[in-house]
CSV table of C-alpha atoms and ligand atoms in Angstrom, one decimal:
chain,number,residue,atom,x,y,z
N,1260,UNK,CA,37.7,-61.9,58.9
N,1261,UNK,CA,37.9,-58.5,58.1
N,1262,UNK,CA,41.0,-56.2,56.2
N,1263,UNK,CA,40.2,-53.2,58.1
N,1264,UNK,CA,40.7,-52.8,61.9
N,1265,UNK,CA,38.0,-49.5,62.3
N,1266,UNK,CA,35.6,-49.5,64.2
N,1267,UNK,CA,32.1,-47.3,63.8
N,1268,UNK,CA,32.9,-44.5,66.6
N,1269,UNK,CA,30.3,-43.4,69.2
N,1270,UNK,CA,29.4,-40.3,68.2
N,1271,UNK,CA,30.0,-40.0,65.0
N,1272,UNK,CA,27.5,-37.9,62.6
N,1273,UNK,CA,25.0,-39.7,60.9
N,1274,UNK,CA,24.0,-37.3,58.5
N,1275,UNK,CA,24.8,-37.9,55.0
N,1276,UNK,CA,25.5,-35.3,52.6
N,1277,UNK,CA,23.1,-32.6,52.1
N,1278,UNK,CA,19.6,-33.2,49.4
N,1279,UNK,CA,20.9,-30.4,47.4
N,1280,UNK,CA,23.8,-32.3,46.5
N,1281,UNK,CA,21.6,-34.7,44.7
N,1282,UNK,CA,20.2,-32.0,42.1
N,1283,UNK,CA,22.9,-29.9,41.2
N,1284,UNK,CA,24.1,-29.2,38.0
N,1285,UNK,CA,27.4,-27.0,39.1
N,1286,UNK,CA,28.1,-29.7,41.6
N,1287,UNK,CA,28.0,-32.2,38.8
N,1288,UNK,CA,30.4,-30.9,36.9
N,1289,UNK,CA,32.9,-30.9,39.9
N,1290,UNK,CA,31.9,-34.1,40.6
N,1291,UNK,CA,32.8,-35.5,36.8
N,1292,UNK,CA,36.5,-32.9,37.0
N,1293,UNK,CA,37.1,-34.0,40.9
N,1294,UNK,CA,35.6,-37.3,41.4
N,1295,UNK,CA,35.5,-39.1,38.2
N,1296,UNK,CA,38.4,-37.9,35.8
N,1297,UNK,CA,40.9,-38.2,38.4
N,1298,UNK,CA,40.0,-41.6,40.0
N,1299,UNK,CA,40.4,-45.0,38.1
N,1300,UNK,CA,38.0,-46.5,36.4
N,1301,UNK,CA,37.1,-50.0,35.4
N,1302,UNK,CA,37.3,-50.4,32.0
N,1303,UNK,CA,36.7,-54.0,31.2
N,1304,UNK,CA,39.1,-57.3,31.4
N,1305,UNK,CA,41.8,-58.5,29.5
N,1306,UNK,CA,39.6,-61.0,27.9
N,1307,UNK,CA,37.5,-58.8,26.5
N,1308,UNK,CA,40.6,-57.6,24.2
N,1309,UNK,CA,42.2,-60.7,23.8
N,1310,UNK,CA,43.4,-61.0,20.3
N,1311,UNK,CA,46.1,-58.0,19.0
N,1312,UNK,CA,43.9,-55.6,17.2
N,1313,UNK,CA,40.6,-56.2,19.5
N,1314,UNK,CA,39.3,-53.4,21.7
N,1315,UNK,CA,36.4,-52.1,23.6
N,1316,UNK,CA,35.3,-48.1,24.2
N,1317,UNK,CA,33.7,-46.1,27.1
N,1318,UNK,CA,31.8,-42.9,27.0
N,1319,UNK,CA,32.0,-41.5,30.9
N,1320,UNK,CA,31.2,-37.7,32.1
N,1321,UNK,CA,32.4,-36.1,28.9
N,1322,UNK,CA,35.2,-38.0,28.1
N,1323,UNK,CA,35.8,-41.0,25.4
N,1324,UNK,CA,38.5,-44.0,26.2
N,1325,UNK,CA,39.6,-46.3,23.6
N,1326,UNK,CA,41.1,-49.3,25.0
N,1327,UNK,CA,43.3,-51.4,22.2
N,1328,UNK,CA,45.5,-54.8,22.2
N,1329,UNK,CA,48.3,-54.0,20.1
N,1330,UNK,CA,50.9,-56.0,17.7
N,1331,UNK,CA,53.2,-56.9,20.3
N,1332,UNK,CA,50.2,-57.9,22.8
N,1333,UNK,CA,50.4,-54.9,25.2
N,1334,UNK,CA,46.5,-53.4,26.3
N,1335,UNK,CA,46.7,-49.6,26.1
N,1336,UNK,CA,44.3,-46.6,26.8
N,1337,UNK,CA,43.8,-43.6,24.5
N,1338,UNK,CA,41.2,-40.8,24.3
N,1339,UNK,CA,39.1,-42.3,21.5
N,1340,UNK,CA,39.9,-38.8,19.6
N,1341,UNK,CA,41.0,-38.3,16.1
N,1342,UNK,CA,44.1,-35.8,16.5
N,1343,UNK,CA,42.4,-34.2,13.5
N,1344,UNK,CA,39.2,-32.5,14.2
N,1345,UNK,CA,38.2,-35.1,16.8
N,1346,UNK,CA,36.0,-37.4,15.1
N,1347,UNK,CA,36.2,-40.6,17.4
N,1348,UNK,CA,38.2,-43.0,15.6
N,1349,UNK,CA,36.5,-46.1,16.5
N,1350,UNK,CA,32.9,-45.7,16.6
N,1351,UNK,CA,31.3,-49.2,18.1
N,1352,UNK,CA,31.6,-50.2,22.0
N,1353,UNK,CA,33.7,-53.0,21.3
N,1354,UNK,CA,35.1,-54.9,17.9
N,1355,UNK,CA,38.2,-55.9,16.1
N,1356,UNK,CA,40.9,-54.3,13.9
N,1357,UNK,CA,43.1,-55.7,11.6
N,1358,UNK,CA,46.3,-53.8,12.2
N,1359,UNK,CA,45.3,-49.8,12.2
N,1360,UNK,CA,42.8,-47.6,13.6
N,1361,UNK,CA,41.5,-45.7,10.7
N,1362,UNK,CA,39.6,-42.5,11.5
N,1363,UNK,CA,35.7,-42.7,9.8
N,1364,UNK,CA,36.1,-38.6,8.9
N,1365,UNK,CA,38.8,-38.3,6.8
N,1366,UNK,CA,40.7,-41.4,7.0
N,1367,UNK,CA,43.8,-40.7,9.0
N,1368,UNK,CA,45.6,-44.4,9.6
N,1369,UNK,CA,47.1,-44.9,13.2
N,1370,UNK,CA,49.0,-48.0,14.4
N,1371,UNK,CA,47.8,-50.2,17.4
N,1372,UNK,CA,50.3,-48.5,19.3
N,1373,UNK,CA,48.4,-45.2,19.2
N,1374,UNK,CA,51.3,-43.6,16.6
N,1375,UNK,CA,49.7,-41.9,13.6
N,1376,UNK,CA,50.8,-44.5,10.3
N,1377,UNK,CA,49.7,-41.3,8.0
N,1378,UNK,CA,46.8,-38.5,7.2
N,1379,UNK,CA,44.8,-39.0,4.2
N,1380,UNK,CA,46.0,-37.0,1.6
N,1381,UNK,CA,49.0,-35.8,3.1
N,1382,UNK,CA,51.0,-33.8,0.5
N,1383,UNK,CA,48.1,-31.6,2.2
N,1384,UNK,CA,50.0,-31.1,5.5
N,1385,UNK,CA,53.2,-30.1,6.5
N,1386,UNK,CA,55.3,-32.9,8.0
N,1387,UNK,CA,53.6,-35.0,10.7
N,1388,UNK,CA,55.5,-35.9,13.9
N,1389,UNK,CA,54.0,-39.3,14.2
N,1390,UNK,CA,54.2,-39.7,17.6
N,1391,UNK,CA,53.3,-36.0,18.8
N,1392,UNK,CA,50.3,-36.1,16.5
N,1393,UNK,CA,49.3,-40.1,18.0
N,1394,UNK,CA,46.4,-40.7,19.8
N,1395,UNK,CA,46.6,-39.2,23.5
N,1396,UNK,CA,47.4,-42.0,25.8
N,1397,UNK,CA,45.1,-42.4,28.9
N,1398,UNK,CA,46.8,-43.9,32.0
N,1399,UNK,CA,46.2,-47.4,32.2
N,1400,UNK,CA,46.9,-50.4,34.8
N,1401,UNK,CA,46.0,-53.6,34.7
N,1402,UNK,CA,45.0,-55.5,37.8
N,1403,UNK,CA,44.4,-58.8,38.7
N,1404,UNK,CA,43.2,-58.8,34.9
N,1405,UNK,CA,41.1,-56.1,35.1
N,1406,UNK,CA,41.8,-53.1,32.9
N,1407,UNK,CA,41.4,-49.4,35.2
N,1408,UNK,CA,41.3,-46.0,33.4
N,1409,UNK,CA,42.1,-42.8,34.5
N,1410,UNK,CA,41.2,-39.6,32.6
N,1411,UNK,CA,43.3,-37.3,34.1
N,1412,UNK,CA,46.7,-38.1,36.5
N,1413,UNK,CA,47.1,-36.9,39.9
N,1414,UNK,CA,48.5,-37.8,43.0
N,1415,UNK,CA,46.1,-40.9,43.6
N,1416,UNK,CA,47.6,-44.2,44.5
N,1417,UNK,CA,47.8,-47.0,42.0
N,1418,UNK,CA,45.1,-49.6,42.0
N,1419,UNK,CA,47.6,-52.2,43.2
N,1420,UNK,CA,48.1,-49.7,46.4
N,1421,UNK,CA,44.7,-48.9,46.9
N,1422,UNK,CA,43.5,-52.7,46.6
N,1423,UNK,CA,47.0,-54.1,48.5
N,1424,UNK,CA,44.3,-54.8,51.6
N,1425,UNK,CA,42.5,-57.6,49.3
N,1426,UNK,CA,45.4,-58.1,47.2
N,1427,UNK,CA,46.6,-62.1,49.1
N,1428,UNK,CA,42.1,-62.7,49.5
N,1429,UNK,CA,41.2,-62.2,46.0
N,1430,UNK,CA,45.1,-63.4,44.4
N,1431,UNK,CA,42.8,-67.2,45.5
N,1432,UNK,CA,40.5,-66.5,42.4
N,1433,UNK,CA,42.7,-66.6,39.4
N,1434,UNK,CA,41.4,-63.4,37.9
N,1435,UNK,CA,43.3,-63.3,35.3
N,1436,UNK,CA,42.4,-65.9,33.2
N,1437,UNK,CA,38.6,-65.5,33.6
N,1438,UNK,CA,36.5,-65.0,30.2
N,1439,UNK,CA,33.5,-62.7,29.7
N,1440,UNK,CA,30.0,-64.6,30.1
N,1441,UNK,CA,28.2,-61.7,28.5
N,1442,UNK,CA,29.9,-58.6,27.3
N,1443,UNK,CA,29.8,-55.3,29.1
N,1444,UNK,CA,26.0,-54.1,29.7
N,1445,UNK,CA,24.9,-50.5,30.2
N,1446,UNK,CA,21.7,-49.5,31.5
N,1447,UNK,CA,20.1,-46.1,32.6
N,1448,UNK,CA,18.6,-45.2,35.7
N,1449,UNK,CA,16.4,-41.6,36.2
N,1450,UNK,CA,18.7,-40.5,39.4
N,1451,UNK,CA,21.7,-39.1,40.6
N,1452,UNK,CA,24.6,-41.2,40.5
N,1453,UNK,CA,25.6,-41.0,44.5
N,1454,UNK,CA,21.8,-42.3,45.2
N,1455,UNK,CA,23.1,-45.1,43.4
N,1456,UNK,CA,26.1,-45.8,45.5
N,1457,UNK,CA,24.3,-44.5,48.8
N,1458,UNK,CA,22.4,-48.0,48.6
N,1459,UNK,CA,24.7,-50.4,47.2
N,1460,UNK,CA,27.0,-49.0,50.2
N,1461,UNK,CA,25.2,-50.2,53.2
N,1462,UNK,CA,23.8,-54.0,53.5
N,1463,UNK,CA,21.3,-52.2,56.5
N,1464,UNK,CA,18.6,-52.9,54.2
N,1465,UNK,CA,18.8,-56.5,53.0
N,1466,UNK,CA,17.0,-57.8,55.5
N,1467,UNK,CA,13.7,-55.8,54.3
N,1468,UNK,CA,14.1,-55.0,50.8
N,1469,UNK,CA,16.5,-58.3,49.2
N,1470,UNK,CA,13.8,-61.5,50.6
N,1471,UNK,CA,16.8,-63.8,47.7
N,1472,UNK,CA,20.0,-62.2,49.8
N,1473,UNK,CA,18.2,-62.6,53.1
N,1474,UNK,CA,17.4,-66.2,52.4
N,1475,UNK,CA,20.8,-66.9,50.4
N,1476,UNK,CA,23.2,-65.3,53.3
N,1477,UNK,CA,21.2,-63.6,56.0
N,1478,UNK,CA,22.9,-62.6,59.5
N,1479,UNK,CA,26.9,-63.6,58.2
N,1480,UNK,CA,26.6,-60.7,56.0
N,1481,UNK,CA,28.8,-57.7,57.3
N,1482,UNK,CA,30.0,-54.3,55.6
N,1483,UNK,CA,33.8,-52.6,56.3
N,1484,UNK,CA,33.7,-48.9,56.0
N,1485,UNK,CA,35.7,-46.8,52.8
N,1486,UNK,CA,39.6,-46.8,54.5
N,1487,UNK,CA,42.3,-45.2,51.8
N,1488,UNK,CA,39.0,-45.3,48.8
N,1489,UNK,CA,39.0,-49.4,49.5
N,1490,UNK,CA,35.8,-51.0,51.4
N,1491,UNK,CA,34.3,-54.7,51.4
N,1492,UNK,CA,31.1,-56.3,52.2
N,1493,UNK,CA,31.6,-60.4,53.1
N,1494,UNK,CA,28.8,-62.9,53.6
N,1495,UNK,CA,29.1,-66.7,53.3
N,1496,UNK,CA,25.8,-68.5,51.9
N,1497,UNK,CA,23.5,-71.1,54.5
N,1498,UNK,CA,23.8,-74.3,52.4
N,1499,UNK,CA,20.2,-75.0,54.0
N,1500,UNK,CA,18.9,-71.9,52.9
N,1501,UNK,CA,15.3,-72.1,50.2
N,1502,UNK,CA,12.7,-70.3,50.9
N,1503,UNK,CA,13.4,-69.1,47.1
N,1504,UNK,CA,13.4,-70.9,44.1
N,1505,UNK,CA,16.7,-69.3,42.6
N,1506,UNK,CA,18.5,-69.6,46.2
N,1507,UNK,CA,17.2,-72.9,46.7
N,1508,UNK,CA,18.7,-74.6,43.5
N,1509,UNK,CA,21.9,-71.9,43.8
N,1510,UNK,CA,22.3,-74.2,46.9
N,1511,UNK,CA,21.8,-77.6,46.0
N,1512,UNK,CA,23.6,-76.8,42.7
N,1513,UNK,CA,26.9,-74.5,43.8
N,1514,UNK,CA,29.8,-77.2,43.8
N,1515,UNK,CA,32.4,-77.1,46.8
N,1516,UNK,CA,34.9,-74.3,45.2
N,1517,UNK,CA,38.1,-76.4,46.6
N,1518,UNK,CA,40.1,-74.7,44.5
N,1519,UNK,CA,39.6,-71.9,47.1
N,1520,UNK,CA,40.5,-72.1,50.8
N,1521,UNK,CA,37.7,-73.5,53.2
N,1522,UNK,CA,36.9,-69.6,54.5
N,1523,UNK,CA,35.9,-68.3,51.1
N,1524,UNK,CA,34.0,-71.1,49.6
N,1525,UNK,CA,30.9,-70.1,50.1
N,1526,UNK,CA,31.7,-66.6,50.3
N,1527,UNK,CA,29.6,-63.7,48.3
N,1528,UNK,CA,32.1,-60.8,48.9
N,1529,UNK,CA,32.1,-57.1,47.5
N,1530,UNK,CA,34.8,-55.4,47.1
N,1531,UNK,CA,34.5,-51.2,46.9
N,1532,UNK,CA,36.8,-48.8,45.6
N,1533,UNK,CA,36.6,-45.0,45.2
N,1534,UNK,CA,34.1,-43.1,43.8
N,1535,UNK,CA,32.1,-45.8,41.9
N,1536,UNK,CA,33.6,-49.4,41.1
N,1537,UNK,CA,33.0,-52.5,43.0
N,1538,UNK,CA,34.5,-55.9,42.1
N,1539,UNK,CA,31.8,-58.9,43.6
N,1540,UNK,CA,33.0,-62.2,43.9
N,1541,UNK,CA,31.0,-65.5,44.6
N,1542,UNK,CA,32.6,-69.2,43.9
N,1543,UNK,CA,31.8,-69.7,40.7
N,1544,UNK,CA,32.4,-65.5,38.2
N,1545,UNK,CA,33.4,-62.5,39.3
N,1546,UNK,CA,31.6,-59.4,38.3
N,1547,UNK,CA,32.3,-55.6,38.2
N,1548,UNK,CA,29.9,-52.8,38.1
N,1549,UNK,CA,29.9,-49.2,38.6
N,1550,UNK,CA,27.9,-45.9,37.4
N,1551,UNK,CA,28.2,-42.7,35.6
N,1552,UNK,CA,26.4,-39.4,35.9
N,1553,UNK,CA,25.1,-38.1,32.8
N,1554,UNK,CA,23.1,-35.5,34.3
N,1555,UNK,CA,21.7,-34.5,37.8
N,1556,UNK,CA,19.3,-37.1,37.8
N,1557,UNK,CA,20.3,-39.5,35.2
N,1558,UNK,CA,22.3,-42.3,35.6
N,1559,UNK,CA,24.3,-45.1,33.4
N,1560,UNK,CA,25.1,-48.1,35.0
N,1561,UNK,CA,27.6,-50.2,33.4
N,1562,UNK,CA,28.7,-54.0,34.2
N,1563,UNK,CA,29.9,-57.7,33.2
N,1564,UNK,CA,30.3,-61.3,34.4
N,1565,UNK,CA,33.5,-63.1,33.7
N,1566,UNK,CA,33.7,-67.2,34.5
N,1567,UNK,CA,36.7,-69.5,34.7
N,1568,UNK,CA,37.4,-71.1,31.1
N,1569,UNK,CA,37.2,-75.2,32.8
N,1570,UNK,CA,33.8,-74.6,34.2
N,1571,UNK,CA,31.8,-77.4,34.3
N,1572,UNK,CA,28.1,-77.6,33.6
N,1573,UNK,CA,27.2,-77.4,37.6
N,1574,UNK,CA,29.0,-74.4,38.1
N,1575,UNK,CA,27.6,-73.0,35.1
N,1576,UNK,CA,24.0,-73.7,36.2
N,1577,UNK,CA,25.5,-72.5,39.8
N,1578,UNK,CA,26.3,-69.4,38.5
N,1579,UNK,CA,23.0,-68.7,36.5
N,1580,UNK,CA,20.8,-69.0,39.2
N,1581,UNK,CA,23.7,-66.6,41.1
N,1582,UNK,CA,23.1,-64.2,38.5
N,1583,UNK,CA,19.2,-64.6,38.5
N,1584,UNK,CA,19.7,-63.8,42.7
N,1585,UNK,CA,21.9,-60.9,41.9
N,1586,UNK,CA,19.5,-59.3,38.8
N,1587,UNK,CA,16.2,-59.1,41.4
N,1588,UNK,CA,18.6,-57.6,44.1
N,1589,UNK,CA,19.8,-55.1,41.0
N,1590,UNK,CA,16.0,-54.0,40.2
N,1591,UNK,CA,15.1,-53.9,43.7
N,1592,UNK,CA,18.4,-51.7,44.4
N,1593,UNK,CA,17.5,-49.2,41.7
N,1594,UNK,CA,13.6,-48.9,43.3
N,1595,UNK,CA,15.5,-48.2,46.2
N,1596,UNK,CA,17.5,-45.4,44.6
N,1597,UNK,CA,14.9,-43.7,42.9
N,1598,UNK,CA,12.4,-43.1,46.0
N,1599,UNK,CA,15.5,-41.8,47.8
N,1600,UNK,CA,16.7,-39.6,45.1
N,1601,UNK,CA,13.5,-38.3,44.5
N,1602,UNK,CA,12.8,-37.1,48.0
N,1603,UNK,CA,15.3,-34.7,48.1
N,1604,UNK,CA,13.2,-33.1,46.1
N,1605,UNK,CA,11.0,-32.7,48.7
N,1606,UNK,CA,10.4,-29.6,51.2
N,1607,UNK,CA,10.1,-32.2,53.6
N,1608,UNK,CA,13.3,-34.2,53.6
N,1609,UNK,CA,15.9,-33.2,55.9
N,1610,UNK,CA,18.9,-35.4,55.5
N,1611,UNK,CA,19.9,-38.8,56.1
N,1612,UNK,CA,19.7,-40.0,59.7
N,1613,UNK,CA,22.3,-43.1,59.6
N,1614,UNK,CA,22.6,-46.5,61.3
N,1615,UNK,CA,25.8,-48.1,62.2
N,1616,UNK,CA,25.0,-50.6,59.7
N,1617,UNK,CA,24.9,-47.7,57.4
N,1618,UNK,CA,28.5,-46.5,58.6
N,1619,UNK,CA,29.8,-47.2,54.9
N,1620,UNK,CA,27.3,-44.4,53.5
N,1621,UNK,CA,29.2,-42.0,55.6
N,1622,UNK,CA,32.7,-43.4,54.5
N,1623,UNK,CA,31.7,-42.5,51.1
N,1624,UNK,CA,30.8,-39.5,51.7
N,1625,UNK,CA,33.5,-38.8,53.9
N,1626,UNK,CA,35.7,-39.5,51.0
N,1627,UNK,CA,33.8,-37.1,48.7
N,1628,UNK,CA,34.2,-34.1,51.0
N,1629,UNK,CA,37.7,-34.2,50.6
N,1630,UNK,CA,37.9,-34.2,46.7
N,1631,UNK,CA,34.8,-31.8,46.6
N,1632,UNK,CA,34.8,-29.8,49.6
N,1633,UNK,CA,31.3,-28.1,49.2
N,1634,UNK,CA,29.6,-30.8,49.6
N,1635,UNK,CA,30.5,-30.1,53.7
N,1636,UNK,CA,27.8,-27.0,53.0
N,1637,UNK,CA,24.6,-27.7,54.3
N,1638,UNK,CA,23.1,-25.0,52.2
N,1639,UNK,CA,23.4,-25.6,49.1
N,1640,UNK,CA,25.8,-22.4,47.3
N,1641,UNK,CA,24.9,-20.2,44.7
N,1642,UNK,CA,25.3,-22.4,41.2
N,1643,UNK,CA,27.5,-19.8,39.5
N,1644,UNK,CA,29.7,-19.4,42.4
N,1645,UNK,CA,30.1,-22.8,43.3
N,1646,UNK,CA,33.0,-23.8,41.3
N,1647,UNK,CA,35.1,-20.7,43.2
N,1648,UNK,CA,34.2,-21.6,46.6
N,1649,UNK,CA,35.1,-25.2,46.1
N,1650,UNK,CA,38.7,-24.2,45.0
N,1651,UNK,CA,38.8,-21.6,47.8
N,1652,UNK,CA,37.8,-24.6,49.7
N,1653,UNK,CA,40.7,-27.2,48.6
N,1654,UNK,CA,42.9,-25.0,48.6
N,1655,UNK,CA,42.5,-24.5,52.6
N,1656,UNK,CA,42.6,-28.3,53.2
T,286,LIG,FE1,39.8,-37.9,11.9
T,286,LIG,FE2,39.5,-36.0,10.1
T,286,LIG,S1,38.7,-36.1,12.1
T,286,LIG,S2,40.6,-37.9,9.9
């Protein structure tokens, strides 16, 4: 069954977007104001702030969040910068606050609401408007439990909008009331961050580079093209499969998910959304991941498992061996990404040639031409100039 009704056009082109767009600094930075500032962001999950006072930080392109659970129980987003001189006012990814944010410079006090309480010393300052000197509030919405960012507003559609396609498939989960397995885990990579994404968006190469996947789910595994910044990859796991340790236990092991209609309980299902985030759901955890440039050619990829609080010890031991099928097909991903990133380095390499099966590469990229038009340029621009032409660019579109 599948959300989107497109299907991959005759003669459409297969090239992807051009090698220099893997290796430039100038494009980066429109990448980090176009692409990642102004699209959501996965921040974590309600359970990973659960208690008023808890919260969880994320460094991305230039920019520090502080998520929070306040007093009266409400999750909200902040720039994690001291209205002060901008020291960031909670330092650790992730920990627990009695009732106040205090700043580690100089000690100014702010509620779990943002609000400043008080500066240090401050017979030292004029008067403080309490609200207008708060912490600056990053946009926030909270979906299906998990917690999306967004750096800077625009006209972008709401994560409920964008993910209204999925919204009555992955409503059968329960979300919500999953709890963290693990914590969130960041890892870097030596590429650019759209070689990342270029191979986690096709499943062409599964068959040759994932032997685990191939076993586990083989043909039934299918990929839906970027539509509106939403794709989905769906596959539904041979309970005879074993040539693999991992997949055969997984197999024997999994329990029948009846809490989830017959279609979907052996389902292994990816969901995509715009620039960077994908939501992957198997029986027995849900998982997000997604990545952030740090420079041309370096790369941080940031993720966590959630589980259902009643699982018993065969799901449990279901979904380990899940996640020990899912870490190979991670490594073997990010071999994947490096030999491709690196050849565009190469005198040699002239572009992308693209399967059908590959059709979800060119959605992507599709999508990126809009926000960053240059990236249409086969040549790659003049570095200095680039930012110009791309907002001679938008503004023609
Ligand atoms: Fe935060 Fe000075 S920078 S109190």
């Amino acid at each position: 069954m599948r959300i989107h009704d497109v299907a991959v056009p005759n003669d459409w082109d297969r090239k992807g977007l051009p090698g220099w767009a893997y290796h430039s600094p100038a494009l980066l930075e429109l990448e980090r104001e176009h692409v990642f500032r102004r699209h959501w962001q996965i921040a974590g999950h309600v359970s990973d702030v659960p208690e008023p006072g808890d919260y969880l930080t994320m460094d991305v392109v230039g920019e520090r969040a502080l998520v929070v659970r306040g007093q009266d129980g409400v999750v909200r987003a902040f720039h994690n910068i001291c209205r002060h001189r901008g020291s960031r006012v909670v330092a650790d990814d992730k920990g627990h606050c009695k009732n106040a944010l205090v700043c580690p410079f100089h000690g100014w006090v702010y509620n779990l609401d943002g609000t400043l309480r008080g500066a240090a010393r401050p017979r030292s300052f004029p008067e403080l408007d309490k609200t207008e000197f708060g912490l600056k509030p990053l946009d926030l919405e909270i979906w299906m439990g998990f917690i999306f960012i967004r750096f800077r507003a625009g006209d972008q559609p709401s994560v409920a909008e964008i993910m209204k396609p999925v919204e009555a498939e992955i409503a059968n989960y329960g979300l919500a009331d999953m709890l963290p397995t693990g914590g969130i885990s960041t890892t870097e990579l030596p590429v650019n961050w759209k070689s990342v994404r270029d191979v986690d968006n096709e499943g062409y190469h599964v068959a040759m580079a994932h032997p685990a996947l191939q076993d586990l789910y083989g043909s039934t595994y299918f990929d839906e093209p970027f539509v509106n910044g939403l794709s989905r990859s769906f596959a539904t796991y041979n309970p005879h499969a074993g040539r693999r340790w991992s997949v055969r236990n997984y197999v024997r092991i999994a329990p029948e998910a009846d809490h989830l209609p017959p279609h979907l309980r052996k389902a292994w299902i990816y969901y995509g959304m715009f620039p960077n985030n994908v939501l992957t759901i198997m029986p027995e955890s849900v998982q997000f991941y997604q990545e952030f440039p740090i420079a041309p050619d370096r790369t941080v990829l940031r993720g966590a498992m959630y589980r259902y609080a009643d699982e018993d010890r065969r799901t449990k031991a279901a979904r380990y061996l899940a996640l020990r099928i899912d870490r190979d097909t991670a490594s073997e991903d990010q071999q994947l990404s490096i030999w491709s990133n690196e050849s565009m380095l190469s005198k040699a390499f002239e572009g992308f040639y693209l399967s059908d099966l590959e059709y979800g590469v060119r959605t992507h990229h599709d999508h990126l031409r809009r926000v960053v038009p240059v990236l249409g340029l086969e040549k790659a621009p003049n570095e200095t100039e680039m930012k110009t032409l791309n907002s001679a660019l938008l503004s023609q579109a």
